[in-house]
């Protein structure tokens, strides 16, 4: 029994060494985005490095912004994008004026996609680490878990990915991504507008929905209230018959069955109100079946996921609040272009497959801008003052223009959402026409 | 005997938990610590309730997520959606989860095939099934998730974090109290016996089904209460967030890490894992968290497979002292970290200390308290005469047959055993002797024929009821409860015997039976430390402790040397002298001759001959049956 | 007709899960280990396939030439560790869980938490399918079924016709007696674990061919794989394959008829029923098991 201990210790050391080497040798581990420190041995809360102050730059005690993100676990793939975007923002801020003249530190904690830990981690950031400001986590369920904690302590909660307006009841919650107060009404109407412009070549719809929070809400409205309009009622009203109505759980693998059912129904457009890689799964299954629907719409795919399927996904539609299309960038501040290019460089260095600065990253940028503008506008770190300032003045967002926050609609500003389409292997904005970088392409074949 | 000091620890925990919010009001430390402790308390409740079933009884469950989920969704739907009173809903959540547990138990425990890994896999299915049901019904969830608003609670308990802490403490304390009480009473000991050897326990009179149902009921109740409470803190509840593998896996990790045998084992595991996870998340271990956690798990499981508590109890004073010392030092110096870091450091220090060589292992402790062992066991005083009538038939078997698939083990055996008899049951291998013993003791039911025990037909009775009718048996290969001491093995039999007593009284009374068979000096040893002969004697003592009318001795002398055989014979005589009737299954014909009042010879499932030993053994048919098939057994 | 097509989709997908379940079931049945590290090896195998195919230009299927021996070694080492430390059945669950999360973190650190997928040029199979009559058989899962059948046939042959295989069966039935007969269970166990590891590498390659991978993927696989292990009967080689096909087909048809949400519900209810009525598994073991 005693002889075990040396062997076991040896194994433990070996394991640690192996994994340490694996970590260090990696070309660019995603969790080590430039500017972050490695493992801390003193147990102090993980912080990001405040760069050495340059003359004329921010100086003094750093202002600490606390928050969690899903850096590992099921939500990891998109969480890391927000990490890189946020880090870029902080670095640029520190390279220029800082916040209230002081440098900013981002105390970022990995919540491992576990909603049950969110409350404790935010409590820790707020009441133990005593961060000056907070910023929300990734994905709607986690944001909903953080909200009561923020409310309890009276902290302003800027968040970048929950569009589920009716649920976001905290008055000092500010969304970086808004599809308006009624995404369940806006999205189907926007889509119907776009389809109308195709002059009747599309008339039937196959509706496929992820049963989770925001996507299901967009398709059906709230689960316990049939009165509320949503995709399933609005599209038919607009003249688009729903010939297949399928919903699936998160983690679904039965794309073959869904594709088979769709093939039988043969709709002109398949509307996939799903997340992440789900649209990929379905598109591939349909392709294997030999079923090629004239049009496909995917609501919230993971950035770049749809593009990775090559030619197969030409013409797929989705929603966006920003795409770095040339014609769009040309009309914006040169700063916008700078940001997108720097972001792409960092993402590539980190080894992520898709490098464009698109809707998720833009949402993150919006959120940080809301936070910092609120602080600058209030002139202090007083949460109530920040909240009041934002309510009274709104914010000026690089990628979404000026937005106002009306507490009556839970601060969800009138959306600037556009429709994008895969053309020539890239996402381009196609609708509304006055924002489009390229015209909407109709049904293939 | 060890004096039980566990209740002091439990009381201390209770008092401590009560004082925490008071302390907070007074010193105003960061409210985060209330939340952090609440997190630990949640896991304490879940892991402890899991351990009551799986650790104590050995019925490993992968289904803790089902109980947790029932609690969470009860709160989400009844309170979150419909606004019922939160206190009432917590209780409903617990009761519903308990009913689920009892349902699973009723399903699984009735079928003897559902043990071990099969039971574990059965329980694994339930969280997935519940997830599916919850998703299916919009009235419950429908997939979108349910918002759980903050409840209104009495001003006294404000703010929310304190309120939640109090609720968490209550549930955790309930869990610990139940686990502790079970550990100290027959409810827990039945489970330990079941874990070590369920069939043997049943044969000693432990109502195994009943106690397993209690265990799973407690597991469900506490898991559900805890889930309902935590839903108040989650704010938003979703199917994927509730019914994933986190809860089922982590309760196992915490309980096994802490020690499954101890009521406070899961508590220890919960403290360690939760603190570790918190430090890994908040300590900037980006890219390392899971690695560190994984390595620690692997190393600790290899070094301490029986759990940390088992290690700490070797040198409790040192462990406790180091823990308090490290925290106090870091707290007073205040140069490094924060309270959670100090806690983590103290826990780490205790682990290092615990793995230093030395200390009092369980083996050493039992060795210390055992009197020196001589070459033979020492028989004590005779027992007083027992409570039996004279001469009536105890066992009446009428044309009993037993088939196993195509094998006819018994083809129609009729025999009687009356009070005061010592019946030798002999016959060549395969003649059906052990099968007959199993039938009489109730381990098997006859394919046809009737067995009456003390006038009652026995085929419908579970073995523990047959034990209470006064039938006891030993096993050819001894089946002691390996994790209990010799004394406790006998104590269990007393606790569940025909005159049940409580734990301490049973331990006391066990001494008499140990003296009867001569094991008095080995009372504190573990069965693994004694030799075969001693284990066989333990079998006899344990069986005797149920105060049987009839004792079935199944080849109790197998594998013994001549000296031991003589000793065993003497013990059997003493047992008989105490008024217990005996059926002695034996190959050693000289022993049978020495002891029996009557012999029954079985051959190929039928009674070949019976009567006076001297007469029967000369019967030509009997001689032919023996010599024609085998030589005399060794040792004869 | 659609039902049949859905059943085909499902059954082929299920064969891949059956292949994943094979190694786990063998280890549990013969070695009395619940080895969650098996999922770690599948994950690693998949990521290595993506990496090798993308960076070295190998055909994805060909990558198993490298990954299978590597996972064989890892599997064997883990088993040797279990033997050396005399790890009990349920303790092996914890230790292998530790190894699994270590692997998940290492994979995250090397390949990022984002999804990884071979580009169409690297992996042309992903988009192809075979048509037989009116029915479609997607290439990735058809390939998986082929490998699954092949491995099961191979495993069956080894178990029944070779000394090592029969020794393993004996060992699985009664360790002590088998050891008494001089069967070197340690070496056998290590070889079996190595073979399981190799099968994991193959399963990982097949997954990588068919879908994107994220480090967290193993936790999505565990439920279904365990369901197949149960239904197939622990340690029953052929049964595991049949169970995979059955679970897949049922899942697919139910998804078509009642919606994909109903599939897990039906599958796991089946598991409960099967355990109650046939705890040894739905499929009979061949004589000698």
Tab-separated table of C-alpha atoms in Angstrom, chain B residues 57-377:
chain	number	residue	atom	x	y	z
B	57	UNK	CA	-26.550	-0.621	0.373
B	58	UNK	CA	-24.228	-1.045	-2.557
B	59	UNK	CA	-27.008	-0.474	-5.071
B	60	UNK	CA	-25.107	1.927	-7.244
B	61	UNK	CA	-27.461	4.470	-8.766
B	62	UNK	CA	-26.759	6.609	-11.833
B	63	UNK	CA	-30.118	8.262	-11.510
B	64	UNK	CA	-29.677	11.033	-8.972
B	65	UNK	CA	-30.516	13.463	-11.754
B	66	UNK	CA	-34.053	12.111	-11.814
B	67	UNK	CA	-34.752	13.044	-8.196
B	68	UNK	CA	-32.985	16.356	-8.551
B	69	UNK	CA	-34.913	17.114	-11.720
B	70	UNK	CA	-38.284	16.286	-10.188
B	71	UNK	CA	-37.550	18.725	-7.380
B	72	UNK	CA	-36.378	21.449	-9.734
B	73	UNK	CA	-39.311	21.170	-12.085
B	74	UNK	CA	-41.867	20.928	-9.320
B	75	UNK	CA	-40.632	24.292	-8.091
B	76	UNK	CA	-40.418	25.704	-11.595
B	77	UNK	CA	-43.932	24.747	-12.555
B	78	UNK	CA	-45.915	25.042	-9.334
B	79	UNK	CA	-44.152	28.117	-8.028
B	80	UNK	CA	-42.553	29.601	-11.125
B	81	UNK	CA	-45.537	29.314	-13.405
B	82	UNK	CA	-48.479	29.050	-11.041
B	83	UNK	CA	-47.380	30.984	-8.032
B	84	UNK	CA	-48.045	28.400	-5.316
B	85	UNK	CA	-46.529	28.904	-1.913
B	86	UNK	CA	-42.832	28.104	-2.173
B	87	UNK	CA	-42.616	26.260	1.118
B	88	UNK	CA	-45.451	23.983	0.191
B	89	UNK	CA	-43.874	23.419	-3.191
B	90	UNK	CA	-40.565	22.405	-1.675
B	91	UNK	CA	-42.359	19.724	0.294
B	92	UNK	CA	-44.322	18.590	-2.731
B	93	UNK	CA	-41.115	18.365	-4.728
B	94	UNK	CA	-39.587	16.150	-2.086
B	95	UNK	CA	-42.619	13.920	-1.880
B	96	UNK	CA	-42.902	13.522	-5.648
B	97	UNK	CA	-39.259	12.584	-5.926
B	98	UNK	CA	-39.693	10.156	-3.065
B	99	UNK	CA	-42.628	8.543	-4.851
B	100	UNK	CA	-40.506	8.237	-7.962
B	101	UNK	CA	-37.827	6.558	-5.899
B	102	UNK	CA	-40.287	4.167	-4.353
B	103	UNK	CA	-41.627	3.397	-7.802
B	104	UNK	CA	-38.193	2.599	-9.137
B	105	UNK	CA	-37.535	0.533	-6.046
B	106	UNK	CA	-40.761	-1.392	-6.341
B	107	UNK	CA	-39.791	-2.166	-9.904
B	108	UNK	CA	-36.154	-2.985	-9.384
B	109	UNK	CA	-35.948	-4.510	-5.944
B	110	UNK	CA	-38.570	-7.135	-6.521
B	111	UNK	CA	-36.563	-8.644	-9.314
B	112	UNK	CA	-33.509	-10.324	-7.962
B	113	UNK	CA	-31.844	-10.147	-11.335
B	114	UNK	CA	-31.680	-6.386	-11.073
B	115	UNK	CA	-28.552	-6.039	-9.030
B	116	UNK	CA	-25.178	-4.532	-9.467
B	117	UNK	CA	-24.530	-3.006	-12.830
B	118	UNK	CA	-28.002	-3.802	-14.104
B	119	UNK	CA	-29.529	-1.697	-11.358
B	120	UNK	CA	-27.089	1.085	-12.101
B	121	UNK	CA	-28.029	1.084	-15.752
B	122	UNK	CA	-31.711	1.001	-14.953
B	123	UNK	CA	-31.398	4.140	-12.888
B	124	UNK	CA	-29.379	5.806	-15.654
B	125	UNK	CA	-32.402	5.633	-17.918
B	126	UNK	CA	-34.667	7.643	-15.652
B	127	UNK	CA	-33.176	11.113	-16.025
B	128	UNK	CA	-33.403	10.681	-19.799
B	129	UNK	CA	-36.995	9.513	-19.590
B	130	UNK	CA	-37.960	12.385	-17.330
B	131	UNK	CA	-36.193	14.813	-19.651
B	132	UNK	CA	-38.251	13.490	-22.517
B	133	UNK	CA	-41.495	13.815	-20.604
B	134	UNK	CA	-40.720	17.330	-19.449
B	135	UNK	CA	-39.895	18.327	-23.010
B	136	UNK	CA	-43.034	16.807	-24.361
B	137	UNK	CA	-45.540	18.626	-22.231
B	138	UNK	CA	-45.838	22.349	-22.700
B	139	UNK	CA	-47.606	22.496	-19.391
B	140	UNK	CA	-44.367	21.479	-17.705
B	141	UNK	CA	-41.753	22.971	-19.951
B	142	UNK	CA	-42.121	22.096	-23.621
B	143	UNK	CA	-38.474	22.881	-24.225
B	144	UNK	CA	-38.363	26.644	-23.795
B	145	UNK	CA	-37.367	26.593	-20.172
B	146	UNK	CA	-39.163	28.102	-17.214
B	147	UNK	CA	-38.364	31.279	-15.382
B	148	UNK	CA	-38.365	30.967	-11.602
B	149	UNK	CA	-38.856	34.364	-10.028
B	150	UNK	CA	-37.521	35.344	-6.650
B	151	UNK	CA	-39.971	34.283	-3.963
B	152	UNK	CA	-41.206	36.569	-1.245
B	153	UNK	CA	-39.769	35.548	2.063
B	154	UNK	CA	-39.984	36.828	5.607
B	155	UNK	CA	-38.119	40.032	6.338
B	156	UNK	CA	-36.188	38.252	9.023
B	157	UNK	CA	-34.449	36.162	6.423
B	158	UNK	CA	-33.636	38.981	4.030
B	159	UNK	CA	-31.638	39.375	1.854
B	160	UNK	CA	-32.189	36.613	-0.651
B	161	UNK	CA	-28.771	35.089	-0.228
B	162	UNK	CA	-29.360	34.609	3.468
B	163	UNK	CA	-32.796	33.166	2.868
B	164	UNK	CA	-31.377	30.738	0.374
B	165	UNK	CA	-28.569	29.826	2.712
B	166	UNK	CA	-31.030	29.007	5.465
B	167	UNK	CA	-33.095	26.801	3.175
B	168	UNK	CA	-29.991	25.031	1.916
B	169	UNK	CA	-28.790	24.473	5.465
B	170	UNK	CA	-32.057	22.944	6.544
B	171	UNK	CA	-32.076	20.453	3.712
B	172	UNK	CA	-28.404	19.589	4.097
B	173	UNK	CA	-28.799	19.098	7.829
B	174	UNK	CA	-31.774	16.889	7.223
B	175	UNK	CA	-29.695	14.800	4.848
B	176	UNK	CA	-26.807	14.503	7.279
B	177	UNK	CA	-29.090	13.677	10.187
B	178	UNK	CA	-30.859	10.947	8.274
B	179	UNK	CA	-27.568	9.498	7.120
B	180	UNK	CA	-26.120	9.647	10.588
B	181	UNK	CA	-29.141	8.119	12.275
B	182	UNK	CA	-29.237	5.335	9.767
B	183	UNK	CA	-25.578	4.738	10.418
B	184	UNK	CA	-26.363	4.332	14.097
B	185	UNK	CA	-29.478	2.245	13.856
B	186	UNK	CA	-30.793	-0.895	12.270
B	187	UNK	CA	-31.832	0.994	9.154
B	188	UNK	CA	-28.277	1.646	8.158
B	189	UNK	CA	-26.963	-1.682	9.369
B	190	UNK	CA	-29.489	-3.560	7.333
B	191	UNK	CA	-28.093	-1.747	4.322
B	192	UNK	CA	-24.500	-2.569	5.211
B	193	UNK	CA	-25.422	-6.206	5.540
B	194	UNK	CA	-27.252	-6.058	2.244
B	195	UNK	CA	-24.240	-4.493	0.642
B	196	UNK	CA	-21.900	-7.184	1.855
B	197	UNK	CA	-24.147	-10.149	1.191
B	198	UNK	CA	-27.812	-9.647	0.521
B	199	UNK	CA	-28.805	-13.292	0.501
B	200	UNK	CA	-27.049	-13.975	3.767
B	201	UNK	CA	-28.673	-10.927	5.290
B	202	UNK	CA	-32.086	-12.039	4.144
B	203	UNK	CA	-31.428	-15.437	5.620
B	204	UNK	CA	-30.614	-13.866	8.962
B	205	UNK	CA	-33.913	-12.130	9.126
B	206	UNK	CA	-33.158	-8.783	7.568
B	207	UNK	CA	-36.213	-7.664	5.602
B	208	UNK	CA	-34.123	-6.610	2.647
B	209	UNK	CA	-36.873	-5.289	0.400
B	210	UNK	CA	-38.273	-3.080	3.124
B	211	UNK	CA	-34.956	-1.545	3.990
B	212	UNK	CA	-33.944	-0.948	0.414
B	213	UNK	CA	-37.205	0.857	-0.133
B	214	UNK	CA	-36.495	3.030	2.869
B	215	UNK	CA	-33.103	3.844	1.442
B	216	UNK	CA	-34.337	4.767	-1.993
B	217	UNK	CA	-37.255	6.642	-0.491
B	218	UNK	CA	-34.892	8.728	1.614
B	219	UNK	CA	-32.667	9.243	-1.412
B	220	UNK	CA	-35.595	10.479	-3.457
B	221	UNK	CA	-37.067	12.663	-0.744
B	222	UNK	CA	-33.893	14.538	0.028
B	223	UNK	CA	-32.829	14.767	-3.599
B	224	UNK	CA	-36.196	16.276	-4.439
B	225	UNK	CA	-36.234	18.726	-1.533
B	226	UNK	CA	-32.773	19.882	-2.456
B	227	UNK	CA	-33.682	20.264	-6.112
B	228	UNK	CA	-36.735	22.320	-5.289
B	229	UNK	CA	-34.679	24.627	-3.107
B	230	UNK	CA	-31.933	25.151	-5.669
B	231	UNK	CA	-34.480	26.055	-8.348
B	232	UNK	CA	-35.138	29.244	-6.404
B	233	UNK	CA	-31.530	30.231	-6.935
B	234	UNK	CA	-31.237	29.204	-10.554
B	235	UNK	CA	-33.657	31.809	-11.803
B	236	UNK	CA	-34.112	29.923	-15.054
B	237	UNK	CA	-34.623	26.252	-15.501
B	238	UNK	CA	-34.180	24.275	-18.709
B	239	UNK	CA	-34.291	20.624	-19.652
B	240	UNK	CA	-30.669	20.405	-20.790
B	241	UNK	CA	-29.510	22.300	-17.755
B	242	UNK	CA	-31.369	20.060	-15.340
B	243	UNK	CA	-31.221	16.583	-16.795
B	244	UNK	CA	-27.621	16.380	-17.853
B	245	UNK	CA	-24.935	14.140	-16.439
B	246	UNK	CA	-23.513	16.681	-14.001
B	247	UNK	CA	-25.571	15.823	-10.938
B	248	UNK	CA	-25.540	12.036	-11.401
B	249	UNK	CA	-21.796	11.984	-11.988
B	250	UNK	CA	-20.754	14.434	-9.340
B	251	UNK	CA	-22.679	12.859	-6.494
B	252	UNK	CA	-20.788	9.674	-7.285
B	253	UNK	CA	-17.481	11.494	-7.458
B	254	UNK	CA	-18.065	13.293	-4.179
B	255	UNK	CA	-19.325	10.298	-2.265
B	256	UNK	CA	-16.648	7.930	-3.459
B	257	UNK	CA	-13.946	10.511	-2.917
B	258	UNK	CA	-15.196	11.247	0.563
B	259	UNK	CA	-15.926	7.646	1.590
B	260	UNK	CA	-19.042	5.697	0.942
B	261	UNK	CA	-19.066	4.000	4.296
B	262	UNK	CA	-19.279	7.025	6.464
B	263	UNK	CA	-22.238	9.308	6.942
B	264	UNK	CA	-19.994	12.339	6.596
B	265	UNK	CA	-18.053	10.978	3.625
B	266	UNK	CA	-20.172	12.729	0.992
B	267	UNK	CA	-19.976	15.922	3.017
B	268	UNK	CA	-16.220	15.788	2.813
B	269	UNK	CA	-16.276	15.035	-0.885
B	270	UNK	CA	-18.667	17.904	-1.529
B	271	UNK	CA	-16.468	20.355	0.329
B	272	UNK	CA	-13.397	19.248	-1.562
B	273	UNK	CA	-14.836	19.178	-5.035
B	274	UNK	CA	-16.850	22.366	-4.789
B	275	UNK	CA	-13.970	24.304	-3.320
B	276	UNK	CA	-11.642	22.917	-5.930
B	277	UNK	CA	-13.963	23.809	-8.768
B	278	UNK	CA	-14.406	27.296	-7.457
B	279	UNK	CA	-10.670	27.840	-7.167
B	280	UNK	CA	-10.090	26.426	-10.608
B	281	UNK	CA	-12.681	28.675	-12.200
B	282	UNK	CA	-11.850	31.847	-10.353
B	283	UNK	CA	-8.163	31.332	-9.956
B	284	UNK	CA	-7.199	32.027	-13.519
B	285	UNK	CA	-6.456	28.414	-14.353
B	286	UNK	CA	-7.499	28.957	-17.904
B	287	UNK	CA	-6.853	25.855	-19.881
B	288	UNK	CA	-6.011	23.897	-16.761
B	289	UNK	CA	-9.202	23.519	-14.757
B	290	UNK	CA	-10.327	20.155	-15.980
B	291	UNK	CA	-6.779	18.859	-16.098
B	292	UNK	CA	-6.150	19.672	-12.472
B	293	UNK	CA	-9.504	18.315	-11.413
B	294	UNK	CA	-8.975	15.154	-13.409
B	295	UNK	CA	-5.471	14.560	-12.100
B	296	UNK	CA	-6.574	15.067	-8.524
B	297	UNK	CA	-9.445	12.641	-9.004
B	298	UNK	CA	-7.197	10.009	-10.511
B	299	UNK	CA	-4.498	10.366	-7.906
B	300	UNK	CA	-6.828	10.410	-4.930
B	301	UNK	CA	-8.781	7.422	-6.151
B	302	UNK	CA	-5.606	5.463	-6.633
B	303	UNK	CA	-4.134	6.451	-3.309
B	304	UNK	CA	-7.305	6.243	-1.266
B	305	UNK	CA	-9.722	3.895	-2.953
B	306	UNK	CA	-11.755	3.625	0.190
B	307	UNK	CA	-12.181	7.385	0.324
B	308	UNK	CA	-10.702	10.314	2.181
B	309	UNK	CA	-12.707	9.943	5.374
B	310	UNK	CA	-11.273	6.499	5.851
B	311	UNK	CA	-7.846	8.118	5.735
B	312	UNK	CA	-8.700	11.024	7.981
B	313	UNK	CA	-10.115	8.820	10.686
B	314	UNK	CA	-6.721	7.221	11.062
B	315	UNK	CA	-5.396	10.318	12.678
B	316	UNK	CA	-8.376	12.528	13.291
B	317	UNK	CA	-6.696	14.817	15.769
B	318	UNK	CA	-3.837	15.633	13.421
B	319	UNK	CA	-6.128	16.142	10.448
B	320	UNK	CA	-8.417	18.435	12.361
B	321	UNK	CA	-5.526	20.308	13.872
B	322	UNK	CA	-3.814	20.928	10.549
B	323	UNK	CA	-7.054	22.097	9.000
B	324	UNK	CA	-7.822	24.613	11.692
B	325	UNK	CA	-4.194	25.632	11.921
B	326	UNK	CA	-3.773	26.431	8.248
B	327	UNK	CA	-6.963	28.433	8.048
B	328	UNK	CA	-6.194	30.321	11.227
B	329	UNK	CA	-2.659	31.120	10.112
B	330	UNK	CA	-3.664	32.329	6.676
B	331	UNK	CA	-6.605	34.185	8.109
B	332	UNK	CA	-4.558	36.011	10.673
B	333	UNK	CA	-1.664	36.807	8.382
B	334	UNK	CA	-3.889	37.967	5.538
B	335	UNK	CA	-1.037	38.193	3.088
B	336	UNK	CA	-2.409	35.814	0.554
B	337	UNK	CA	-5.702	34.977	-1.045
B	338	UNK	CA	-9.173	35.058	0.325
B	339	UNK	CA	-11.165	32.774	2.613
B	340	UNK	CA	-11.998	30.295	-0.108
B	341	UNK	CA	-8.333	30.035	-1.004
B	342	UNK	CA	-7.478	29.481	2.643
B	343	UNK	CA	-10.070	26.739	2.759
B	344	UNK	CA	-8.581	25.148	-0.333
B	345	UNK	CA	-5.107	25.341	1.109
B	346	UNK	CA	-6.234	23.818	4.381
B	347	UNK	CA	-7.984	20.994	2.586
B	348	UNK	CA	-4.868	20.339	0.571
B	349	UNK	CA	-2.720	20.304	3.677
B	350	UNK	CA	-5.022	17.818	5.346
B	351	UNK	CA	-4.772	15.521	2.343
B	352	UNK	CA	-0.998	15.605	2.466
B	353	UNK	CA	-1.071	14.849	6.166
B	354	UNK	CA	-3.544	12.052	5.646
B	355	UNK	CA	-1.259	10.291	3.237
B	356	UNK	CA	1.744	10.286	5.506
B	357	UNK	CA	2.568	6.730	6.421
B	358	UNK	CA	1.439	5.471	9.780
B	359	UNK	CA	-1.640	6.207	11.720
B	360	UNK	CA	-4.211	3.789	12.974
B	361	UNK	CA	-5.717	1.825	10.150
B	362	UNK	CA	-8.896	-0.109	10.628
B	363	UNK	CA	-6.826	-3.251	10.668
B	364	UNK	CA	-4.513	-1.965	13.320
B	365	UNK	CA	-7.394	-0.756	15.424
B	366	UNK	CA	-9.000	-4.145	15.385
B	367	UNK	CA	-5.729	-5.824	16.074
B	368	UNK	CA	-5.162	-3.619	19.059
B	369	UNK	CA	-8.456	-4.442	20.603
B	370	UNK	CA	-8.329	-8.179	19.978
B	371	UNK	CA	-6.975	-10.367	22.689
B	372	UNK	CA	-4.038	-12.447	21.512
B	373	UNK	CA	-4.954	-15.399	19.383
B	374	UNK	CA	-3.970	-18.835	20.472
B	375	UNK	CA	-3.846	-21.994	18.440
B	376	UNK	CA	-7.424	-22.754	19.243
B	377	UNK	CA	-10.483	-20.850	20.142
